Amino acid sequence: MNLLVKEKEAKSKKKPVRLTLRVKWSVAVGLTIFLTFIIFAGIMYASFYNNLVNQEKQTTKQTRDLIVQRLSGFTNNLKSGDVMPLMMPEFYQNKDQNPLTSAFQDTIVSQLSRSDMAVQIYDRDEQQIFSSQQTKKVTFKSDNHAKLQIIRQNGKRLIVATRPIYAETNRQLIGYVFIVNYMDNVQRSTQMLRLQIFVLGVVAVLFSALIGYVIAYRLSKRVNVISDTIKEIDRSPESAARIPNFSGNDEINDLADQFNQMLDQVQRYIEQQKQFVGDVSHELRTPVAVIEGHLNLLNRWGKDDPEVLDESLKAASQEAERMNSLIEEMLQLTRAEQVESKNVQEITDVREVIMGVVDSIQMLHQDFSILSDIEMNADVSVRMTRNHLEQILIILLDNAVKYSTKRKEVHLSADTTPQEIHIVVQDFGMGISPESQQRIFDRFYRVDKARSRERGGNGLGLSIAYRLVKAYGGQLTVDSVEGSGSMFKVTLPTISESIPESTDHEED
């Protein structure tokens, strides 16, 4: 029963609606452009509407003032018979008309012929004596001052102009002029403008959405490639799949490059881990077998023989020490392979480190002569951890001491150029064959396995030094002649431009 309820609940839960990046980008771009268009269209519409209204106000005012100017020539109270001839269009069509009044007549005729403007004349008793058309629910109210105002009626804006008429001669009140401008032309123009804005707005939204979709498609296409690569690597962590190079130079390209670098680094770590496990299992097989053999020997009959017991315990102890040394060196090798020089901020004084390591090796091997020739100033430095530089020098000097034969002498020289430092370690031992020089830096490789085992070597020292030098952007090379000795040269980039200064340092 509970299972059925849980299944129903699981089915009832709807998956959240998934909006792709293309849709989100298209909607965002479309809304942004639409809102921008609406803002600018609103500003333009308001400006256009205000200009039209101001023009209508100016036209209404001019018409009112012209009528007042024309009718102010009368001296007594205005009468219909006096006003009618001056306000009717037929009067101005008379051929005997005075040409001096033509400008006035043209203005009056054009305004009286408008269907959206009502002109009314009242006498001083506020009795209507002329009307071009009846006003719609707008009543005349007398006032002793000229007025021009905008009122709202039935949702429409109207211009109402009123002005008293005074006789020019005696300045007596003889009537009033009352004009109502319904602004039908403004309404038609603004209605047409709104329709145009709406159409342009729809076109702008559709066009911007299309452009946004195209841009989002191109962006999401690259994102999908990255996603597919991640899925492939998720299915097979050891896959060599990488994000291809995209055209252009933007943040997605940077993301792809950084992701590829991360994948390369992870791949290196995986390979190092596999190689580490393989090397451990291979190299530990021999000491484990030796220890197991001695234990079996003791278990069978050797425990009763003190000489055999002592020999077996010593052999097992030596193999255990060798196992410990081998594991430590392998861990050092793994760490060396994981060094990222770009993350190192430590600055190391090369001259100081060289002199300190030479003194230490000389103290450990007092039967050897460690001769050093350091031609560099004290301010020559490298961007490198001090421990790693010491480790490289110790490996090279210890290797030179181990493989020296009759001539117990090791030379170390160091000099610098404006861009690099050079450190050379030379011994006069058994030398290395040309074939072995090609593999001398491979892990676990020994030139003479028997001698290496006698001297305690595991074949990892030079591999560690080589990988450390390489991690810091340098080079480690070898030049050797069999029977005459070997010369190892370390080259590292310097961060200081120093003039060489020759100093000799010798330790006997």
Coordinates of C-alpha atoms in Angstrom, one line a residue:
M1 CA 0.0 0.0 0.0
N2 CA 2.8 2.4 0.9
L3 CA 4.6 1.6 -2.3
L4 CA 1.5 2.4 -4.3
V5 CA 1.1 5.7 -2.5
K6 CA 4.8 6.6 -3.1
E7 CA 4.5 5.7 -6.8
K8 CA 1.4 8.0 -7.1
E9 CA 3.2 10.8 -5.3
A10 CA 6.2 10.4 -7.6
K11 CA 4.0 10.5 -10.6
S12 CA 2.1 13.5 -9.3
K13 CA 5.3 15.5 -8.9
K14 CA 5.7 17.4 -12.1
K15 CA 9.1 18.0 -13.5
P16 CA 10.0 21.7 -13.5
V17 CA 9.6 23.4 -16.8
R18 CA 12.9 23.5 -18.6
L19 CA 13.6 26.7 -20.4
T20 CA 16.6 26.4 -22.7
L21 CA 19.3 29.1 -22.9
R22 CA 18.0 30.0 -26.4
V23 CA 14.5 30.7 -25.1
K24 CA 15.8 32.7 -22.1
W25 CA 18.2 34.7 -24.2
S26 CA 15.5 35.4 -26.9
V27 CA 12.9 36.5 -24.3
A28 CA 15.5 38.6 -22.5
V29 CA 16.7 40.3 -25.7
G30 CA 13.1 40.7 -27.0
L31 CA 11.8 42.2 -23.7
T32 CA 14.9 44.5 -23.4
I33 CA 14.5 45.9 -26.9
F34 CA 10.7 46.1 -26.5
L35 CA 10.9 48.1 -23.3
T36 CA 13.6 50.3 -24.8
F37 CA 11.4 50.9 -27.8
I38 CA 8.3 51.6 -25.6
I39 CA 10.3 54.2 -23.6
F40 CA 11.6 56.0 -26.6
A41 CA 8.3 55.7 -28.4
G42 CA 6.5 57.1 -25.4
I43 CA 8.8 60.0 -25.3
M44 CA 8.4 60.7 -29.0
Y45 CA 4.6 60.3 -28.8
A46 CA 4.4 62.7 -25.9
S47 CA 6.6 65.2 -27.7
F48 CA 4.7 64.9 -30.9
Y49 CA 1.3 65.3 -29.1
N50 CA 2.4 68.3 -27.1
N51 CA 3.7 70.0 -30.3
L52 CA 0.3 69.4 -32.0
V53 CA -1.6 70.7 -29.0
N54 CA 0.6 73.8 -28.8
Q55 CA 0.1 74.4 -32.5
E56 CA -3.7 74.2 -32.0
K57 CA -3.5 76.5 -29.0
Q58 CA -1.6 79.0 -31.1
T59 CA -4.0 78.8 -34.0
T60 CA -7.0 79.2 -31.6
K61 CA -5.4 82.2 -30.0
Q62 CA -4.6 83.8 -33.3
T63 CA -8.1 83.3 -34.6
R64 CA -9.6 84.8 -31.4
D65 CA -7.3 87.8 -31.5
L66 CA -8.0 88.4 -35.2
I67 CA -11.7 88.4 -34.6
V68 CA -11.4 90.7 -31.7
Q69 CA -9.2 93.0 -33.8
R70 CA -11.8 93.0 -36.6
L71 CA -14.8 93.6 -34.4
S72 CA -13.2 96.3 -32.2
G73 CA -13.9 98.9 -34.9
F74 CA -17.6 99.1 -33.8
T75 CA -18.3 101.7 -31.0
N76 CA -21.7 100.3 -29.7
N77 CA -23.0 97.0 -28.5
L78 CA -22.5 94.4 -31.2
K79 CA -25.5 93.4 -33.2
S80 CA -26.1 90.4 -35.5
G81 CA -26.5 92.6 -38.5
D82 CA -23.1 94.1 -37.9
V83 CA -21.2 90.9 -37.2
M84 CA -22.8 88.5 -39.7
P85 CA -21.3 90.1 -42.8
L86 CA -17.9 90.0 -41.3
M87 CA -18.0 86.4 -40.1
M88 CA -19.7 84.7 -43.1
P89 CA -17.4 83.2 -45.7
E90 CA -19.8 84.4 -48.5
F91 CA -19.0 88.0 -47.5
Y92 CA -15.3 87.5 -48.3
Q93 CA -16.1 86.1 -51.7
N94 CA -17.5 89.4 -52.7
K95 CA -15.4 90.9 -55.6
D96 CA -15.6 94.4 -54.2
Q97 CA -13.8 93.3 -51.1
N98 CA -11.0 95.6 -49.7
P99 CA -7.6 93.9 -50.4
L100 CA -6.1 95.3 -47.2
T101 CA -8.2 92.9 -45.2
S102 CA -7.3 89.8 -47.3
A103 CA -4.9 88.3 -44.7
F104 CA -7.5 88.6 -42.0
Q105 CA -10.2 87.3 -44.3
D106 CA -8.2 84.2 -45.3
T107 CA -7.5 83.3 -41.7
I108 CA -11.1 83.8 -40.7
V109 CA -12.4 81.8 -43.7
S110 CA -10.1 78.9 -43.1
Q111 CA -10.9 78.7 -39.4
L112 CA -14.7 79.1 -39.8
S113 CA -14.6 76.3 -42.4
R114 CA -13.1 73.8 -39.9
S115 CA -15.6 71.3 -38.6
D116 CA -13.8 70.8 -35.3
M117 CA -13.8 74.5 -34.3
A118 CA -16.8 76.4 -33.1
V119 CA -16.7 80.3 -33.2
Q120 CA -19.4 82.2 -31.3
I121 CA -19.9 86.0 -30.8
Y122 CA -21.9 87.4 -27.9
D123 CA -23.0 91.0 -27.2
R124 CA -22.2 92.6 -23.9
D125 CA -25.4 91.3 -22.5
E126 CA -24.1 87.8 -23.1
Q127 CA -26.6 87.1 -25.9
Q128 CA -25.4 85.0 -28.8
I129 CA -25.5 87.0 -32.1
F130 CA -23.3 84.6 -34.2
S131 CA -22.3 81.0 -34.2
S132 CA -20.4 79.0 -36.8
Q133 CA -21.7 75.8 -35.2
Q134 CA -23.2 74.7 -32.0
T135 CA -20.9 73.7 -29.2
K136 CA -21.2 70.3 -27.7
K137 CA -22.0 70.6 -24.0
V138 CA -19.6 73.5 -23.6
T139 CA -21.3 76.7 -22.3
F140 CA -20.1 80.2 -22.6
K141 CA -19.0 82.0 -19.4
S142 CA -18.2 85.7 -19.6
D143 CA -14.9 87.0 -18.3
N144 CA -13.3 90.4 -18.3
H145 CA -9.9 88.9 -19.1
A146 CA -8.7 86.9 -22.1
K147 CA -8.5 83.1 -21.3
L148 CA -7.1 80.1 -23.1
Q149 CA -7.4 76.8 -21.4
I150 CA -7.6 73.1 -22.1
I151 CA -10.5 71.1 -20.6
R152 CA -11.4 67.4 -20.7
Q153 CA -14.9 66.4 -21.8
N154 CA -16.0 62.8 -22.3
G155 CA -12.4 61.7 -22.2
K156 CA -11.3 64.2 -24.9
R157 CA -9.2 67.3 -24.5
L158 CA -10.7 70.6 -25.8
I159 CA -9.2 74.1 -26.2
V160 CA -11.6 76.8 -24.9
A161 CA -10.7 80.5 -25.7
T162 CA -12.6 83.5 -24.4
R163 CA -11.9 87.2 -24.8
P164 CA -13.9 90.4 -24.2
I165 CA -14.2 92.8 -27.2
Y166 CA -13.6 96.5 -26.4
A167 CA -14.2 99.4 -28.8
E168 CA -11.0 101.0 -30.1
T169 CA -12.3 104.5 -29.7
N170 CA -13.9 104.6 -26.3
R171 CA -12.7 101.3 -24.8
Q172 CA -16.2 100.3 -23.9
L173 CA -17.2 96.6 -23.7
I174 CA -19.2 95.8 -26.8
G175 CA -19.2 91.9 -26.8
Y176 CA -17.3 88.6 -26.4
V177 CA -15.7 86.1 -28.6
F178 CA -15.9 82.4 -27.6
I179 CA -14.0 79.6 -29.5
V180 CA -14.1 75.9 -28.8
N181 CA -11.4 73.8 -30.6
Y182 CA -12.2 70.1 -30.5
M183 CA -8.8 69.2 -31.9
D184 CA -10.2 66.4 -34.2
N185 CA -7.0 66.7 -36.4
V186 CA -4.9 66.1 -33.3
Q187 CA -6.9 63.1 -32.3
R188 CA -6.7 61.6 -35.8
S189 CA -2.9 62.2 -36.0
T190 CA -2.2 60.7 -32.6
Q191 CA -4.4 57.7 -33.3
M192 CA -2.5 57.1 -36.5
L193 CA 0.8 57.6 -34.6
R194 CA -0.3 55.1 -31.9
L195 CA -1.2 52.5 -34.6
Q196 CA 2.2 53.0 -36.3
I197 CA 4.0 52.7 -32.9
F198 CA 2.1 49.5 -32.2
V199 CA 3.0 48.0 -35.6
L200 CA 6.6 49.0 -35.2
G201 CA 6.7 47.7 -31.7
V202 CA 5.4 44.3 -32.8
V203 CA 8.0 44.2 -35.7
A204 CA 10.7 45.3 -33.3
V205 CA 9.9 42.6 -30.8
L206 CA 9.7 39.8 -33.4
F207 CA 12.9 41.0 -35.1
S208 CA 14.8 41.4 -31.8
A209 CA 13.5 37.9 -30.6
L210 CA 14.8 36.5 -33.9
I211 CA 18.2 38.2 -33.5
G212 CA 18.3 37.0 -29.9
Y213 CA 17.5 33.5 -30.9
V214 CA 20.2 33.5 -33.5
I215 CA 22.8 34.8 -31.1
A216 CA 21.6 32.4 -28.4
Y217 CA 21.8 29.5 -30.9
R218 CA 25.4 30.3 -31.7
L219 CA 26.3 30.6 -28.0
S220 CA 24.4 27.5 -27.0
K221 CA 25.8 25.5 -29.8
R222 CA 29.3 25.9 -28.3
V223 CA 27.9 25.3 -24.8
N224 CA 26.3 22.1 -26.1
V225 CA 29.7 21.0 -27.5
I226 CA 31.2 21.6 -24.0
S227 CA 28.3 19.7 -22.4
D228 CA 28.7 16.7 -24.8
T229 CA 32.4 16.6 -24.1
I230 CA 31.8 16.5 -20.4
K231 CA 29.2 13.7 -20.8
E232 CA 31.7 11.7 -22.9
I233 CA 34.4 12.1 -20.2
D234 CA 31.8 11.2 -17.5
R235 CA 31.1 8.0 -19.3
S236 CA 34.8 7.2 -19.9
P237 CA 37.1 9.1 -17.5
E238 CA 40.2 8.0 -19.5
S239 CA 38.8 9.4 -22.7
A240 CA 41.0 11.6 -24.8
A241 CA 38.1 13.8 -25.9
R242 CA 38.7 17.5 -25.7
I243 CA 36.7 20.6 -26.6
P244 CA 37.5 21.7 -30.1
N245 CA 38.9 25.2 -30.8
F246 CA 36.1 27.7 -31.4
S247 CA 36.3 30.7 -33.7
G248 CA 36.4 34.0 -32.0
N249 CA 37.9 35.3 -28.8
D250 CA 35.5 35.5 -25.9
E251 CA 34.7 34.1 -22.5
I252 CA 33.4 30.8 -23.9
N253 CA 36.7 30.2 -25.7
D254 CA 38.6 31.0 -22.4
L255 CA 36.3 28.5 -20.6
A256 CA 37.0 25.8 -23.2
D257 CA 40.8 26.4 -23.0
Q258 CA 40.8 26.2 -19.2
F259 CA 38.6 23.1 -19.3
N260 CA 40.9 21.4 -21.7
Q261 CA 43.9 22.3 -19.5
M262 CA 42.1 20.9 -16.5
L263 CA 41.3 17.7 -18.4
D264 CA 44.9 17.4 -19.5
Q265 CA 46.0 17.8 -15.9
V266 CA 43.5 15.3 -14.6
Q267 CA 44.6 12.9 -17.3
R268 CA 48.2 13.3 -16.2
Y269 CA 47.2 12.6 -12.6
I270 CA 45.3 9.5 -13.7
E271 CA 48.3 8.2 -15.7
Q272 CA 50.7 9.0 -12.9
Q273 CA 48.4 7.2 -10.5
K274 CA 48.3 4.1 -12.7
Q275 CA 52.0 4.2 -13.3
F276 CA 52.6 4.7 -9.6
V277 CA 50.5 1.6 -8.8
G278 CA 52.2 -0.4 -11.6
D279 CA 55.7 0.6 -10.5
V280 CA 55.0 -0.1 -6.9
S281 CA 53.6 -3.6 -7.7
H282 CA 56.5 -4.3 -10.0
E283 CA 59.4 -2.9 -7.9
L284 CA 58.2 -4.2 -4.6
R285 CA 57.8 -7.7 -5.9
T286 CA 61.5 -8.5 -5.6
P287 CA 62.0 -7.3 -2.0
V288 CA 58.8 -8.9 -0.9
A289 CA 59.9 -12.2 -2.5
V290 CA 63.3 -12.0 -0.8
I291 CA 61.7 -11.4 2.6
E292 CA 59.1 -14.2 2.0
G293 CA 61.9 -16.5 1.0
H294 CA 63.9 -15.9 4.1
L295 CA 60.8 -16.2 6.3
N296 CA 60.1 -19.6 4.6
L297 CA 63.7 -20.6 5.2
L298 CA 63.4 -19.7 8.9
N299 CA 60.1 -21.4 9.2
R300 CA 61.4 -24.7 7.8
W301 CA 64.7 -25.1 9.7
G302 CA 66.7 -21.8 9.8
K303 CA 65.3 -20.6 13.1
D304 CA 67.3 -23.3 14.9
D305 CA 70.6 -22.2 13.2
P306 CA 71.8 -18.9 14.7
E307 CA 74.0 -18.1 11.7
V308 CA 71.1 -18.6 9.2
L309 CA 68.8 -16.7 11.5
D310 CA 71.1 -13.7 11.7
E311 CA 71.7 -13.7 8.0
S312 CA 68.0 -13.9 7.2
L313 CA 67.1 -11.2 9.6
K314 CA 69.8 -8.9 8.1
A315 CA 68.6 -9.6 4.6
A316 CA 65.0 -9.0 5.5
S317 CA 65.9 -5.8 7.3
Q318 CA 67.9 -4.5 4.3
E319 CA 65.0 -5.3 1.9
A320 CA 62.6 -3.5 4.2
E321 CA 64.8 -0.5 4.2
R322 CA 65.1 -0.6 0.5
M323 CA 61.3 -0.9 0.2
N324 CA 60.9 2.2 2.4
S325 CA 63.5 4.1 0.4
L326 CA 61.8 3.0 -2.9
I327 CA 58.3 4.1 -1.7
E328 CA 59.7 7.5 -0.6
E329 CA 61.5 8.1 -3.9
M330 CA 58.4 7.1 -5.8
L331 CA 56.3 9.6 -3.8
Q332 CA 58.9 12.3 -4.5
L333 CA 58.7 11.4 -8.2
T334 CA 54.9 11.7 -8.2
R335 CA 55.1 15.1 -6.4
A336 CA 57.7 16.3 -8.9
E337 CA 55.4 15.4 -11.8
Q338 CA 52.6 17.4 -10.2
V339 CA 54.6 20.6 -9.7
E340 CA 53.0 23.6 -11.5
S341 CA 55.5 26.4 -11.8
K342 CA 52.9 29.0 -12.5
N343 CA 51.6 28.5 -9.0
V344 CA 55.0 28.9 -7.4
Q345 CA 55.7 32.4 -6.0
E346 CA 58.8 31.6 -4.0
I347 CA 62.1 33.3 -5.1
T348 CA 65.3 31.3 -4.4
D349 CA 68.8 32.6 -4.2
V350 CA 70.8 30.3 -6.5
R351 CA 74.3 31.1 -5.3
E352 CA 73.4 30.5 -1.6
V353 CA 71.7 27.2 -2.3
I354 CA 74.6 25.9 -4.4
M355 CA 77.2 26.8 -1.7
G356 CA 75.0 25.2 1.0
V357 CA 74.5 21.9 -0.9
V358 CA 78.2 21.7 -1.8
D359 CA 79.2 22.1 1.8
S360 CA 76.7 19.4 2.9
I361 CA 77.9 16.9 0.3
Q362 CA 81.5 17.6 1.2
M363 CA 80.8 16.9 4.8
L364 CA 79.1 13.6 4.0
H365 CA 81.8 12.4 1.7
Q366 CA 85.1 13.7 3.2
D367 CA 87.2 11.4 1.1
F368 CA 86.0 13.2 -2.1
S369 CA 87.0 16.6 -3.4
I370 CA 84.0 18.7 -4.3
L371 CA 85.3 21.6 -6.4
S372 CA 83.0 24.5 -7.2
D373 CA 83.3 27.4 -9.6
I374 CA 80.4 29.8 -9.3
E375 CA 80.4 32.8 -11.7
M376 CA 77.3 34.7 -10.7
N377 CA 76.3 37.6 -8.5
A378 CA 74.5 37.1 -5.2
D379 CA 71.3 38.6 -6.5
V380 CA 70.7 35.9 -9.2
S381 CA 67.4 34.2 -8.4
V382 CA 64.9 31.7 -9.9
R383 CA 61.2 31.4 -9.3
M384 CA 61.4 28.0 -7.6
T385 CA 61.0 26.5 -4.2
R386 CA 64.3 26.2 -2.3
N387 CA 63.7 22.6 -1.4
H388 CA 63.3 21.6 -5.1
L389 CA 66.6 23.3 -6.1
E390 CA 68.4 21.7 -3.2
Q391 CA 66.9 18.3 -4.2
I392 CA 68.1 18.6 -7.8
L393 CA 71.6 19.5 -6.8
I394 CA 71.8 16.8 -4.1
I395 CA 70.6 14.1 -6.6
L396 CA 73.2 15.1 -9.2
L397 CA 76.1 15.4 -6.7
D398 CA 75.2 12.2 -4.9
N399 CA 74.9 10.4 -8.3
A400 CA 78.4 11.7 -9.2
V401 CA 79.9 10.5 -6.0
K402 CA 78.2 7.0 -6.3
Y403 CA 79.5 6.4 -9.8
S404 CA 83.0 7.7 -9.4
T405 CA 85.7 5.1 -9.6
K406 CA 89.4 5.7 -8.8
R407 CA 89.4 9.5 -9.1
K408 CA 87.4 10.8 -6.2
E409 CA 86.7 14.2 -7.5
V410 CA 83.6 16.1 -8.5
H411 CA 83.4 19.5 -10.2
L412 CA 80.4 21.8 -10.0
S413 CA 80.4 25.0 -12.1
A414 CA 77.7 27.7 -12.4
D415 CA 77.3 30.8 -14.6
T416 CA 74.5 33.0 -15.8
T417 CA 73.2 34.8 -18.8
P418 CA 70.6 37.6 -18.9
Q419 CA 67.9 35.0 -19.3
E420 CA 69.2 31.7 -17.9
I421 CA 71.5 30.1 -15.3
H422 CA 73.6 27.1 -16.0
I423 CA 74.8 24.5 -13.4
V424 CA 77.1 21.7 -14.5
V425 CA 78.0 18.7 -12.4
Q426 CA 80.9 16.6 -13.7
D427 CA 82.4 13.3 -12.4
F428 CA 85.3 11.2 -13.6
G429 CA 83.7 7.8 -13.1
M430 CA 82.6 4.9 -15.2
G431 CA 80.6 7.0 -17.8
I432 CA 77.4 6.2 -19.7
S433 CA 77.1 4.5 -23.1
P434 CA 75.3 6.4 -25.9
E435 CA 72.4 3.9 -25.7
S436 CA 71.9 4.4 -22.0
Q437 CA 72.1 8.2 -22.3
Q438 CA 68.8 8.0 -24.2
R439 CA 67.1 6.4 -21.3
I440 CA 69.0 7.7 -18.3
F441 CA 66.1 9.9 -17.2
D442 CA 63.5 7.1 -17.4
R443 CA 62.1 5.9 -14.1
F444 CA 63.8 2.7 -12.6
Y445 CA 66.4 2.7 -15.4
R446 CA 69.9 1.7 -14.2
V447 CA 73.0 1.7 -16.3
D448 CA 74.5 -1.2 -14.3
K449 CA 71.8 -2.8 -12.2
A450 CA 74.2 -4.9 -10.1
R451 CA 76.4 -1.8 -9.2
S452 CA 73.3 0.3 -8.7
R453 CA 71.9 -2.2 -6.2
E454 CA 75.2 -2.4 -4.4
R455 CA 75.3 1.4 -4.1
G456 CA 71.7 1.6 -3.0
G457 CA 70.2 3.1 -6.1
N458 CA 66.6 2.5 -7.2
G459 CA 66.9 4.3 -10.6
L460 CA 64.5 7.1 -9.6
G461 CA 66.9 9.9 -8.6
L462 CA 67.6 11.3 -12.1
S463 CA 64.0 10.9 -13.0
I464 CA 63.0 13.1 -10.1
A465 CA 65.6 15.7 -11.0
Y466 CA 64.6 15.7 -14.6
R467 CA 60.9 16.2 -13.9
L468 CA 61.6 18.9 -11.4
V469 CA 63.8 20.9 -13.8
K470 CA 61.2 20.4 -16.6
A471 CA 58.4 21.5 -14.3
Y472 CA 60.1 24.9 -13.8
G473 CA 60.7 25.5 -17.5
G474 CA 64.3 24.3 -17.6
Q475 CA 66.3 21.5 -19.2
L476 CA 68.5 18.7 -17.8
T477 CA 70.9 17.1 -20.3
V478 CA 73.8 14.6 -20.0
D479 CA 77.1 14.3 -21.9
S480 CA 79.2 11.3 -21.1
V481 CA 82.1 9.2 -22.4
E482 CA 82.4 5.6 -21.1
G483 CA 85.4 5.2 -18.9
S484 CA 86.0 9.0 -18.6
G485 CA 82.9 10.2 -16.6
S486 CA 79.7 12.1 -17.1
M487 CA 78.6 15.8 -17.1
F488 CA 75.0 16.8 -16.2
K489 CA 73.9 20.3 -17.2
V490 CA 70.9 22.1 -15.6
T491 CA 69.5 25.1 -17.3
L492 CA 66.8 27.3 -15.6
P493 CA 65.2 30.6 -16.5
T494 CA 66.3 33.4 -14.2
I495 CA 64.3 36.4 -13.0
S496 CA 67.3 38.7 -12.5
E497 CA 69.7 40.3 -15.0
S498 CA 73.1 40.1 -13.4
I499 CA 76.6 40.7 -14.6
P500 CA 78.7 37.6 -14.0
E501 CA 81.2 38.0 -11.2
S502 CA 83.9 35.3 -11.0
T503 CA 84.5 33.7 -7.6
D504 CA 86.1 30.4 -6.7
H505 CA 85.1 28.2 -3.9
E506 CA 86.9 24.9 -3.1
E507 CA 86.3 22.4 -0.5
D508 CA 88.8 19.7 0.2

